[in-house]
Amino acid sequence: MILTLNRMGRGRYILYAIAIAISAFLLLPIVFIAFLSFGSSRWLQFPPPGWTLKWYQALFADPRWIEATLNSFKVGLCVTLFSVALGLPAAFAIVRGRFPGRALLHAFFISPMIVPVIILAIALYALVLKLGVNGTFLSFVLAHLILALPFSVICVVNSLESFDMSVEKAAIVCGATKLQAVRRVTLPAIRLGILSGALFSFLVSWDEVVLSIFMASPGLQTLPVKMWTTLRQDLTPVIAAVSTLLIILTIAAMLVAAFLRRRAAR
């Protein structure tokens, strides 16, 4: 018995060590990027010879970076709104619909997660060229929406499948109409799924680079496209500063989502 416990204890420590090693492998590059953003060297040199904030000052002093960031925010917000507006009724149709082909419809909505992004990018590029909207705000929103919509659909579908329909039926028995029951009972109950879908949709749009490169024009670029073009022209630590801010934004968004989930669970 004691020997078995000792073996279990050693196995637990081995698992801990493996988990720490994997976490370090995933997180150390992010930590290095954060250190490089404060380095005094003009190149991405590690360890930095000194420490400075000049790369952040250069970032905020360059209107091109500010404009690209604002473009990403605008596109991300529009994509989030359209993703939730389209994903919500689609999820209701998939979960509660009684028509042939529901499974096929579900597969259709999540297919952009399976198809390689480069294939979608080439197809969309040909389409927007034919429509004459390449390099416009509309082309960015439509392209990002194709990638973001599956996340909204999946989150809402999972919430609806775990929702107790008897609560909604009880509201109808008490005198509410079907629409009122959905609006006042079902939607508040699945709000975490809706918020999760909105958050993932925004992050997908915010981080997307392949589609954005195809949709971009000299007059309209998102932040990932600006980072990509800067990397090709000049490997400056400003890139590390931008990457660090993006990491902070992503962590903040995930913390907000966790806070809302915890608050709703109370």
Coordinates of C-alpha atoms in Angstrom, one line a residue:
M1 CA 0.0 0.0 0.0
I2 CA 2.8 2.4 1.0
L3 CA 4.7 1.5 -2.2
T4 CA 1.6 2.2 -4.3
L5 CA 1.2 5.6 -2.7
N6 CA 4.8 6.4 -3.2
R7 CA 4.5 5.6 -6.9
M8 CA 1.4 7.7 -7.2
G9 CA 3.2 10.6 -5.5
R10 CA 6.1 10.3 -8.0
G11 CA 3.7 10.1 -10.9
R12 CA 2.0 13.3 -9.7
Y13 CA 5.3 15.1 -9.6
I14 CA 6.2 13.9 -13.0
L15 CA 2.9 15.2 -14.3
Y16 CA 3.5 18.5 -12.6
A17 CA 6.9 18.7 -14.2
I18 CA 5.5 18.0 -17.6
A19 CA 2.8 20.6 -17.1
I20 CA 5.4 23.2 -16.1
A21 CA 7.6 22.4 -19.0
I22 CA 4.7 22.7 -21.5
S23 CA 3.6 26.0 -19.9
A24 CA 7.1 27.4 -20.1
F25 CA 7.4 26.3 -23.7
L26 CA 4.2 28.2 -24.6
L27 CA 4.7 31.3 -22.4
L28 CA 8.4 32.0 -22.6
P29 CA 8.2 33.4 -26.2
I30 CA 5.5 35.8 -24.9
V31 CA 7.7 36.9 -22.0
F32 CA 10.7 37.4 -24.4
I33 CA 8.5 39.6 -26.6
A34 CA 7.6 41.7 -23.6
F35 CA 11.2 42.1 -22.5
L36 CA 12.3 43.0 -26.1
S37 CA 9.7 45.8 -26.2
F38 CA 11.6 47.6 -23.4
G39 CA 15.0 46.9 -24.8
S40 CA 17.3 49.9 -25.8
S41 CA 18.7 48.1 -28.9
R42 CA 17.4 49.1 -32.3
W43 CA 17.1 45.4 -33.2
L44 CA 15.3 42.6 -31.5
Q45 CA 18.2 41.7 -29.3
F46 CA 17.9 39.4 -26.2
P47 CA 19.0 40.0 -23.5
P48 CA 18.5 43.8 -24.1
P49 CA 21.6 45.9 -23.5
G50 CA 19.5 48.4 -21.6
W51 CA 15.9 49.4 -20.9
T52 CA 13.8 52.2 -22.4
L53 CA 10.2 53.2 -23.2
K54 CA 11.1 54.9 -26.5
W55 CA 9.5 52.1 -28.6
Y56 CA 6.2 52.7 -26.9
Q57 CA 6.6 56.4 -27.5
A58 CA 7.4 55.8 -31.1
L59 CA 4.3 53.6 -31.4
F60 CA 1.9 56.2 -30.0
A61 CA 3.6 59.1 -31.9
D62 CA 3.1 57.4 -35.3
P63 CA -0.4 58.2 -36.7
R64 CA -0.2 55.1 -39.0
W65 CA -0.2 52.8 -36.0
I66 CA -3.0 54.6 -34.4
E67 CA -5.1 54.6 -37.6
A68 CA -4.5 50.8 -38.0
T69 CA -5.5 50.2 -34.4
L70 CA -8.7 52.2 -34.8
N71 CA -9.5 50.3 -38.1
S72 CA -9.1 47.0 -36.3
F73 CA -11.4 48.2 -33.5
K74 CA -14.1 49.4 -35.9
V75 CA -14.0 46.2 -38.0
G76 CA -14.0 44.1 -34.9
L77 CA -17.0 45.8 -33.4
C78 CA -19.0 45.6 -36.6
V79 CA -18.0 41.9 -37.0
T80 CA -19.1 41.2 -33.4
L81 CA -22.5 42.8 -33.9
F82 CA -23.2 41.0 -37.1
S83 CA -21.8 37.7 -35.8
V84 CA -24.2 37.8 -32.8
A85 CA -27.1 39.0 -34.9
L86 CA -26.7 36.2 -37.4
G87 CA -25.5 33.5 -35.1
L88 CA -28.3 33.8 -32.6
P89 CA -31.2 32.9 -35.0
A90 CA -29.0 30.4 -36.7
A91 CA -28.3 28.6 -33.4
F92 CA -32.1 28.6 -32.6
A93 CA -32.8 27.1 -36.0
I94 CA -30.1 24.4 -35.5
V95 CA -31.2 23.4 -31.9
R96 CA -35.0 23.9 -32.1
G97 CA -35.7 23.6 -35.8
R98 CA -37.7 20.6 -37.1
F99 CA -36.7 20.4 -40.7
P100 CA -34.6 18.0 -42.8
G101 CA -30.9 19.0 -43.1
R102 CA -30.4 20.5 -39.7
A103 CA -27.1 18.6 -39.3
L104 CA -26.0 19.8 -42.7
L105 CA -26.9 23.4 -41.8
H106 CA -24.8 23.1 -38.6
A107 CA -21.9 21.7 -40.6
F108 CA -22.2 24.6 -43.1
F109 CA -22.0 27.2 -40.4
I110 CA -18.8 25.7 -38.9
S111 CA -17.2 24.9 -42.2
P112 CA -15.0 28.1 -42.2
M113 CA -13.2 26.6 -39.2
I114 CA -12.2 23.6 -41.2
V115 CA -11.4 25.1 -44.6
P116 CA -7.8 26.5 -44.8
V117 CA -7.8 30.3 -44.4
I118 CA -5.7 30.8 -47.5
I119 CA -8.3 29.1 -49.6
L120 CA -11.0 31.4 -48.2
A121 CA -8.8 34.4 -48.7
I122 CA -8.2 33.6 -52.4
A123 CA -11.9 32.9 -53.0
L124 CA -13.0 36.1 -51.2
Y125 CA -10.4 38.1 -53.0
A126 CA -11.7 37.1 -56.3
L127 CA -15.3 37.8 -55.2
V128 CA -14.6 41.3 -53.8
L129 CA -12.6 42.2 -57.0
K130 CA -15.6 41.2 -59.1
L131 CA -17.9 43.2 -56.9
G132 CA -15.5 46.2 -56.9
V133 CA -15.3 46.5 -53.1
N134 CA -11.7 45.4 -52.6
G135 CA -9.8 47.5 -50.0
T136 CA -13.0 48.9 -48.5
F137 CA -14.3 48.7 -45.0
L138 CA -17.2 46.4 -46.2
S139 CA -14.8 43.9 -47.6
F140 CA -13.0 43.6 -44.2
V141 CA -16.2 43.1 -42.3
L142 CA -17.6 40.5 -44.7
A143 CA -14.3 38.6 -44.8
H144 CA -13.8 38.6 -41.0
L145 CA -17.5 37.7 -40.5
I146 CA -17.1 34.5 -42.3
L147 CA -14.4 33.4 -39.8
A148 CA -16.1 34.8 -36.7
L149 CA -19.7 33.5 -37.3
P150 CA -18.9 29.8 -36.5
F151 CA -17.7 30.8 -33.0
S152 CA -20.9 32.7 -32.3
V153 CA -23.0 29.8 -33.6
I154 CA -21.1 27.2 -31.6
C155 CA -21.3 29.2 -28.3
V156 CA -25.0 29.9 -28.6
V157 CA -25.8 26.3 -29.7
N158 CA -24.0 24.9 -26.7
S159 CA -25.9 27.3 -24.4
L160 CA -29.3 26.4 -25.9
E161 CA -28.6 22.7 -25.7
S162 CA -27.9 22.9 -22.0
F163 CA -30.9 25.2 -21.4
D164 CA -33.9 23.7 -19.6
M165 CA -36.9 24.1 -21.9
S166 CA -39.3 23.5 -19.1
V167 CA -38.5 27.0 -17.8
E168 CA -39.6 28.6 -21.0
K169 CA -42.7 26.4 -21.2
A170 CA -43.6 27.4 -17.7
A171 CA -43.4 31.1 -18.7
I172 CA -45.8 30.3 -21.6
V173 CA -48.2 28.5 -19.3
C174 CA -48.1 31.6 -17.0
G175 CA -49.4 33.7 -19.9
A176 CA -46.4 34.9 -21.8
T177 CA -46.3 34.5 -25.6
K178 CA -43.6 32.5 -27.3
L179 CA -41.6 35.6 -28.2
Q180 CA -41.9 37.0 -24.7
A181 CA -40.7 33.8 -23.1
V182 CA -37.7 33.7 -25.4
R183 CA -36.9 37.4 -24.8
R184 CA -37.4 37.4 -21.0
V185 CA -36.4 33.9 -20.0
T186 CA -34.3 32.1 -22.7
L187 CA -32.1 35.0 -23.8
P188 CA -31.1 36.0 -20.2
A189 CA -30.4 32.4 -19.4
I190 CA -28.1 31.9 -22.4
R191 CA -26.4 35.3 -22.1
L192 CA -23.1 33.8 -21.2
G193 CA -23.1 31.9 -24.5
I194 CA -24.0 35.1 -26.4
L195 CA -21.3 37.0 -24.6
S196 CA -18.7 34.3 -25.3
G197 CA -19.6 34.2 -28.9
A198 CA -19.3 38.0 -29.1
L199 CA -15.9 37.9 -27.4
F200 CA -14.5 35.2 -29.6
S201 CA -15.9 36.9 -32.7
F202 CA -14.1 40.1 -31.8
L203 CA -10.8 38.4 -31.0
V204 CA -11.0 36.4 -34.3
S205 CA -11.4 39.7 -36.2
W206 CA -8.8 41.5 -34.2
D207 CA -6.1 38.9 -34.8
E208 CA -6.9 37.9 -38.4
V209 CA -4.0 38.6 -40.7
V210 CA -4.3 36.3 -43.8
L211 CA -7.7 37.5 -44.9
S212 CA -6.8 41.1 -44.0
I213 CA -3.7 41.1 -46.2
F214 CA -5.9 40.1 -49.2
M215 CA -8.6 42.7 -48.3
A216 CA -6.1 45.6 -47.5
S217 CA -5.3 48.6 -49.6
P218 CA -2.8 51.4 -49.2
G219 CA -5.5 53.6 -47.6
L220 CA -7.0 51.0 -45.3
Q221 CA -5.1 48.5 -43.2
T222 CA -5.8 46.8 -39.9
L223 CA -3.3 46.4 -37.1
P224 CA -2.1 42.8 -38.1
V225 CA -1.6 44.0 -41.7
K226 CA 0.4 47.0 -40.4
M227 CA 2.5 44.6 -38.3
W228 CA 3.1 42.3 -41.2
T229 CA 4.2 45.0 -43.6
T230 CA 6.5 46.6 -40.9
L231 CA 8.1 43.2 -40.3
R232 CA 8.9 42.9 -44.0
Q233 CA 10.4 46.4 -44.2
D234 CA 12.1 46.9 -40.8
L235 CA 12.5 44.6 -37.9
T236 CA 12.1 47.2 -35.2
P237 CA 11.2 46.7 -31.5
V238 CA 8.1 48.7 -32.2
I239 CA 6.7 45.4 -33.3
A240 CA 7.4 43.9 -29.9
A241 CA 5.7 46.9 -28.2
V242 CA 2.6 46.4 -30.4
S243 CA 2.6 42.6 -29.7
T244 CA 2.9 43.3 -25.9
L245 CA -0.1 45.6 -26.0
L246 CA -2.1 43.0 -28.0
I247 CA -1.2 40.3 -25.4
I248 CA -2.4 42.6 -22.6
L249 CA -5.6 43.3 -24.5
T250 CA -6.3 39.6 -25.1
I251 CA -5.6 38.8 -21.4
A252 CA -7.9 41.6 -20.3
A253 CA -10.7 40.4 -22.5
M254 CA -10.4 36.8 -21.2
L255 CA -10.4 38.1 -17.6
V256 CA -13.5 40.1 -18.3
A257 CA -15.2 37.0 -19.8
A258 CA -14.2 34.9 -16.7
F259 CA -15.5 37.6 -14.4
L260 CA -18.8 37.8 -16.2
R261 CA -19.1 34.0 -16.2
R262 CA -18.3 33.8 -12.5
R263 CA -20.8 36.5 -11.6
A264 CA -23.5 34.9 -13.7
A265 CA -22.9 31.6 -11.9
R266 CA -23.7 33.0 -8.5

